[in-house]
Amino acid sequence: MGDTGGDSSTRSVPRQEPTPMPRLAVYPLIVCVLAVAAAVVSFVQGNWLGIVWVLLAGLASNMTWYYVKRDKAAKAARAGGAAKPVRG
């Protein structure tokens, strides 16, 4: 009598969802993917201009990682963590 169906010994723990990618990091990621596709097309056609696309993909990749790390450091600083802020 009076049983609500719940087990009092198990506690509800909120699930930890992954943090979304910062919006500013999405744009260089898109540029990186498009630059890689352009490099592949350029090399398949025998055009050596694809080297420029590879360099642009590398730059965009580095920018993506920078923005992701900067956002992670900012979140840790707001939460009181000991992460060092990324200098810009």
Tab-separated table of N, CA and C in Angstrom:
chain	number	residue	atom	x	y	z
A	1	MET	N	0.828	-1.174	0.000
A	1	MET	CA	0.000	0.000	0.000
A	1	MET	C	0.877	1.243	0.000
A	2	GLY	N	0.513	2.216	-0.768
A	2	GLY	CA	1.241	3.467	-0.811
A	2	GLY	C	2.507	3.401	-1.644
A	3	ASP	N	2.727	2.311	-2.380
A	3	ASP	CA	3.926	2.183	-3.201
A	3	ASP	C	3.744	3.015	-4.468
A	4	THR	N	4.697	3.896	-4.730
A	4	THR	CA	4.622	4.730	-5.932
A	4	THR	C	5.368	4.106	-7.096
A	5	GLY	N	5.963	2.958	-6.883
A	5	GLY	CA	6.661	2.270	-7.966
A	5	GLY	C	8.114	2.642	-8.102
A	6	GLY	N	8.585	3.617	-7.372
A	6	GLY	CA	9.978	4.038	-7.475
A	6	GLY	C	10.829	3.377	-6.412
A	7	ASP	N	12.045	3.055	-6.757
A	7	ASP	CA	12.975	2.471	-5.796
A	7	ASP	C	13.732	3.605	-5.133
A	8	SER	N	13.615	3.706	-3.831
A	8	SER	CA	14.233	4.825	-3.128
A	8	SER	C	15.745	4.680	-3.029
A	9	SER	N	16.279	3.485	-3.331
A	9	SER	CA	17.724	3.300	-3.217
A	9	SER	C	18.465	3.831	-4.445
A	10	THR	N	17.811	3.930	-5.584
A	10	THR	CA	18.472	4.462	-6.776
A	10	THR	C	18.216	5.962	-6.854
A	11	ARG	N	19.257	6.682	-7.102
A	11	ARG	CA	19.138	8.133	-7.187
A	11	ARG	C	19.208	8.555	-8.651
A	12	SER	N	18.466	9.564	-8.975
A	12	SER	CA	18.470	10.088	-10.334
A	12	SER	C	19.673	11.010	-10.505
A	13	VAL	N	20.546	10.676	-11.443
A	13	VAL	CA	21.726	11.477	-11.720
A	13	VAL	C	21.512	12.137	-13.072
A	14	PRO	N	21.629	13.448	-13.131
A	14	PRO	CA	21.431	14.098	-14.432
A	14	PRO	C	22.503	13.648	-15.418
A	15	ARG	N	22.064	13.422	-16.640
A	15	ARG	CA	23.011	12.999	-17.683
A	15	ARG	C	23.854	14.177	-18.114
A	16	GLN	N	25.109	13.894	-18.362
A	16	GLN	CA	26.016	14.947	-18.791
A	16	GLN	C	26.070	14.937	-20.314
A	17	GLU	N	25.510	15.949	-20.913
A	17	GLU	CA	25.488	16.062	-22.363
A	17	GLU	C	26.783	16.709	-22.840
A	18	PRO	N	27.232	16.350	-24.032
A	18	PRO	CA	28.436	17.007	-24.550
A	18	PRO	C	28.139	18.480	-24.845
A	19	THR	N	29.139	19.310	-24.636
A	19	THR	CA	28.936	20.731	-24.891
A	19	THR	C	28.927	20.968	-26.390
A	20	PRO	N	28.043	21.834	-26.851
A	20	PRO	CA	28.003	22.097	-28.290
A	20	PRO	C	29.223	22.880	-28.735
A	21	MET	N	29.570	22.731	-30.002
A	21	MET	CA	30.706	23.456	-30.553
A	21	MET	C	30.368	24.948	-30.605
A	22	PRO	N	31.311	25.804	-30.232
A	22	PRO	CA	31.033	27.237	-30.302
A	22	PRO	C	30.753	27.662	-31.744
A	23	ARG	N	29.822	28.578	-31.880
A	23	ARG	CA	29.380	28.986	-33.221
A	23	ARG	C	30.520	29.548	-34.050
A	24	LEU	N	31.435	30.263	-33.416
A	24	LEU	CA	32.537	30.868	-34.147
A	24	LEU	C	33.473	29.811	-34.732
A	25	ALA	N	33.509	28.623	-34.166
A	25	ALA	CA	34.377	27.556	-34.672
A	25	ALA	C	33.745	26.817	-35.842
A	26	VAL	N	32.455	26.974	-36.033
A	26	VAL	CA	31.776	26.250	-37.118
A	26	VAL	C	32.182	26.812	-38.478
A	27	TYR	N	32.338	28.122	-38.577
A	27	TYR	CA	32.651	28.738	-39.865
A	27	TYR	C	34.007	28.302	-40.418
A	28	PRO	N	35.091	28.338	-39.637
A	28	PRO	CA	36.343	27.835	-40.207
A	28	PRO	C	36.311	26.328	-40.474
A	29	LEU	N	35.478	25.590	-39.734
A	29	LEU	CA	35.349	24.160	-40.012
A	29	LEU	C	34.727	23.941	-41.384
A	30	ILE	N	33.721	24.733	-41.708
A	30	ILE	CA	33.091	24.634	-43.032
A	30	ILE	C	34.087	25.015	-44.123
A	31	VAL	N	34.863	26.072	-43.885
A	31	VAL	CA	35.884	26.491	-44.851
A	31	VAL	C	36.916	25.382	-45.034
A	32	CYS	N	37.289	24.722	-43.953
A	32	CYS	CA	38.266	23.640	-44.025
A	32	CYS	C	37.755	22.489	-44.884
A	33	VAL	N	36.515	22.091	-44.644
A	33	VAL	CA	35.938	20.982	-45.416
A	33	VAL	C	35.836	21.353	-46.889
A	34	LEU	N	35.389	22.564	-47.187
A	34	LEU	CA	35.282	22.990	-48.585
A	34	LEU	C	36.645	23.114	-49.252
A	35	ALA	N	37.654	23.567	-48.507
A	35	ALA	CA	38.998	23.685	-49.066
A	35	ALA	C	39.591	22.309	-49.374
A	36	VAL	N	39.337	21.337	-48.516
A	36	VAL	CA	39.813	19.975	-48.784
A	36	VAL	C	39.133	19.421	-50.034
A	37	ALA	N	37.829	19.655	-50.156
A	37	ALA	CA	37.114	19.185	-51.349
A	37	ALA	C	37.658	19.868	-52.599
A	38	ALA	N	37.922	21.165	-52.518
A	38	ALA	CA	38.472	21.885	-53.670
A	38	ALA	C	39.872	21.381	-54.018
A	39	ALA	N	40.668	21.049	-52.998
A	39	ALA	CA	42.012	20.524	-53.255
A	39	ALA	C	41.939	19.173	-53.959
A	40	VAL	N	41.035	18.317	-53.512
A	40	VAL	CA	40.889	17.007	-54.140
A	40	VAL	C	40.479	17.161	-55.600
A	41	VAL	N	39.498	18.008	-55.849
A	41	VAL	CA	39.043	18.228	-57.230
A	41	VAL	C	40.168	18.805	-58.072
A	42	SER	N	40.906	19.736	-57.510
A	42	SER	CA	42.000	20.368	-58.239
A	42	SER	C	43.098	19.362	-58.588
A	43	PHE	N	43.465	18.512	-57.632
A	43	PHE	CA	44.505	17.520	-57.896
A	43	PHE	C	44.035	16.448	-58.876
A	44	VAL	N	42.761	16.076	-58.801
A	44	VAL	CA	42.229	15.076	-59.736
A	44	VAL	C	42.269	15.616	-61.158
A	45	GLN	N	42.040	16.902	-61.312
A	45	GLN	CA	42.085	17.509	-62.645
A	45	GLN	C	43.515	17.793	-63.105
A	46	GLY	N	44.486	17.512	-62.266
A	46	GLY	CA	45.884	17.708	-62.631
A	46	GLY	C	46.368	19.132	-62.441
A	47	ASN	N	45.633	19.917	-61.699
A	47	ASN	CA	45.998	21.305	-61.468
A	47	ASN	C	46.759	21.412	-60.151
A	48	TRP	N	47.954	21.969	-60.187
A	48	TRP	CA	48.768	22.086	-58.993
A	48	TRP	C	48.339	23.240	-58.098
A	49	LEU	N	47.317	23.975	-58.486
A	49	LEU	CA	46.784	25.035	-57.652
A	49	LEU	C	46.149	24.464	-56.385
A	50	GLY	N	45.954	23.159	-56.351
A	50	GLY	CA	45.400	22.502	-55.168
A	50	GLY	C	46.250	22.681	-53.931
A	51	ILE	N	47.531	22.982	-54.122
A	51	ILE	CA	48.414	23.222	-52.977
A	51	ILE	C	47.916	24.417	-52.171
A	52	VAL	N	47.422	25.435	-52.854
A	52	VAL	CA	46.874	26.610	-52.165
A	52	VAL	C	45.665	26.204	-51.331
A	53	TRP	N	44.832	25.305	-51.852
A	53	TRP	CA	43.652	24.843	-51.122
A	53	TRP	C	44.065	24.038	-49.891
A	54	VAL	N	45.128	23.270	-50.008
A	54	VAL	CA	45.620	22.505	-48.855
A	54	VAL	C	46.106	23.461	-47.758
A	55	LEU	N	46.822	24.501	-48.155
A	55	LEU	CA	47.289	25.483	-47.175
A	55	LEU	C	46.117	26.197	-46.506
A	56	LEU	N	45.095	26.532	-47.281
A	56	LEU	CA	43.912	27.173	-46.710
A	56	LEU	C	43.187	26.223	-45.758
A	57	ALA	N	43.142	24.948	-46.083
A	57	ALA	CA	42.512	23.966	-45.196
A	57	ALA	C	43.279	23.869	-43.877
A	58	GLY	N	44.595	23.912	-43.938
A	58	GLY	CA	45.400	23.872	-42.715
A	58	GLY	C	45.173	25.093	-41.842
A	59	LEU	N	45.093	26.253	-42.457
A	59	LEU	CA	44.836	27.479	-41.705
A	59	LEU	C	43.453	27.438	-41.055
A	60	ALA	N	42.454	27.011	-41.805
A	60	ALA	CA	41.094	26.941	-41.260
A	60	ALA	C	41.000	25.910	-40.147
A	61	SER	N	41.725	24.814	-40.283
A	61	SER	CA	41.734	23.794	-39.234
A	61	SER	C	42.326	24.360	-37.943
A	62	ASN	N	43.423	25.086	-38.062
A	62	ASN	CA	44.039	25.694	-36.875
A	62	ASN	C	43.114	26.718	-36.227
A	63	MET	N	42.395	27.476	-37.043
A	63	MET	CA	41.448	28.452	-36.499
A	63	MET	C	40.317	27.747	-35.754
A	64	THR	N	39.858	26.625	-36.288
A	64	THR	CA	38.789	25.879	-35.626
A	64	THR	C	39.239	25.412	-34.253
A	65	TRP	N	40.435	24.812	-34.180
A	65	TRP	CA	40.935	24.342	-32.893
A	65	TRP	C	41.138	25.487	-31.914
A	66	TYR	N	41.604	26.629	-32.428
A	66	TYR	CA	41.813	27.786	-31.557
A	66	TYR	C	40.501	28.234	-30.921
A	67	TYR	N	39.450	28.352	-31.722
A	67	TYR	CA	38.168	28.819	-31.192
A	67	TYR	C	37.555	27.804	-30.234
A	68	VAL	N	37.723	26.524	-30.501
A	68	VAL	CA	37.199	25.498	-29.591
A	68	VAL	C	37.938	25.562	-28.257
A	69	LYS	N	39.272	25.649	-28.290
A	69	LYS	CA	40.059	25.715	-27.055
A	69	LYS	C	39.772	27.003	-26.287
A	70	ARG	N	39.616	28.120	-27.000
A	70	ARG	CA	39.333	29.385	-26.338
A	70	ARG	C	37.990	29.333	-25.617
A	71	ASP	N	36.997	28.729	-26.270
A	71	ASP	CA	35.686	28.616	-25.646
A	71	ASP	C	35.732	27.692	-24.432
A	72	LYS	N	36.485	26.606	-24.544
A	72	LYS	CA	36.612	25.681	-23.415
A	72	LYS	C	37.305	26.352	-22.233
A	73	ALA	N	38.350	27.141	-22.502
A	73	ALA	CA	39.060	27.839	-21.436
A	73	ALA	C	38.173	28.901	-20.793
A	74	ALA	N	37.366	29.571	-21.596
A	74	ALA	CA	36.471	30.592	-21.056
A	74	ALA	C	35.407	29.962	-20.168
A	75	LYS	N	34.879	28.813	-20.571
A	75	LYS	CA	33.883	28.120	-19.751
A	75	LYS	C	34.501	27.630	-18.441
A	76	ALA	N	35.735	27.152	-18.504
A	76	ALA	CA	36.404	26.686	-17.286
A	76	ALA	C	36.685	27.855	-16.349
A	77	ALA	N	37.035	29.006	-16.910
A	77	ALA	CA	37.307	30.176	-16.079
A	77	ALA	C	36.028	30.668	-15.405
A	78	ARG	N	34.917	30.609	-16.127
A	78	ARG	CA	33.647	31.014	-15.533
A	78	ARG	C	33.211	30.067	-14.435
A	79	ALA	N	33.559	28.778	-14.604
A	79	ALA	CA	33.173	27.774	-13.603
A	79	ALA	C	34.153	27.732	-12.436
A	80	GLY	N	35.215	28.531	-12.504
A	80	GLY	CA	36.170	28.575	-11.416
A	80	GLY	C	37.289	27.575	-11.578
A	81	GLY	N	37.459	27.043	-12.779
A	81	GLY	CA	38.524	26.084	-13.028
A	81	GLY	C	39.869	26.773	-13.109
A	82	ALA	N	40.909	25.977	-13.208
A	82	ALA	CA	42.267	26.512	-13.231
A	82	ALA	C	42.839	26.525	-14.639
A	83	ALA	N	41.996	26.481	-15.661
A	83	ALA	CA	42.490	26.468	-17.034
A	83	ALA	C	43.031	27.849	-17.392
A	84	LYS	N	44.110	27.870	-18.157
A	84	LYS	CA	44.701	29.129	-18.583
A	84	LYS	C	43.916	29.677	-19.774
A	85	PRO	N	43.639	30.971	-19.806
A	85	PRO	CA	42.944	31.522	-20.966
A	85	PRO	C	43.882	31.575	-22.171
A	86	VAL	N	43.315	31.394	-23.349
A	86	VAL	CA	44.106	31.442	-24.577
A	86	VAL	C	44.283	32.896	-24.971
A	87	ARG	N	45.508	33.274	-25.229
A	87	ARG	CA	45.774	34.666	-25.618
A	87	ARG	C	45.467	34.848	-27.094
A	88	GLY	N	44.955	36.010	-27.446
A	88	GLY	CA	44.563	36.267	-28.830
A	88	GLY	C	45.315	37.302	-29.501
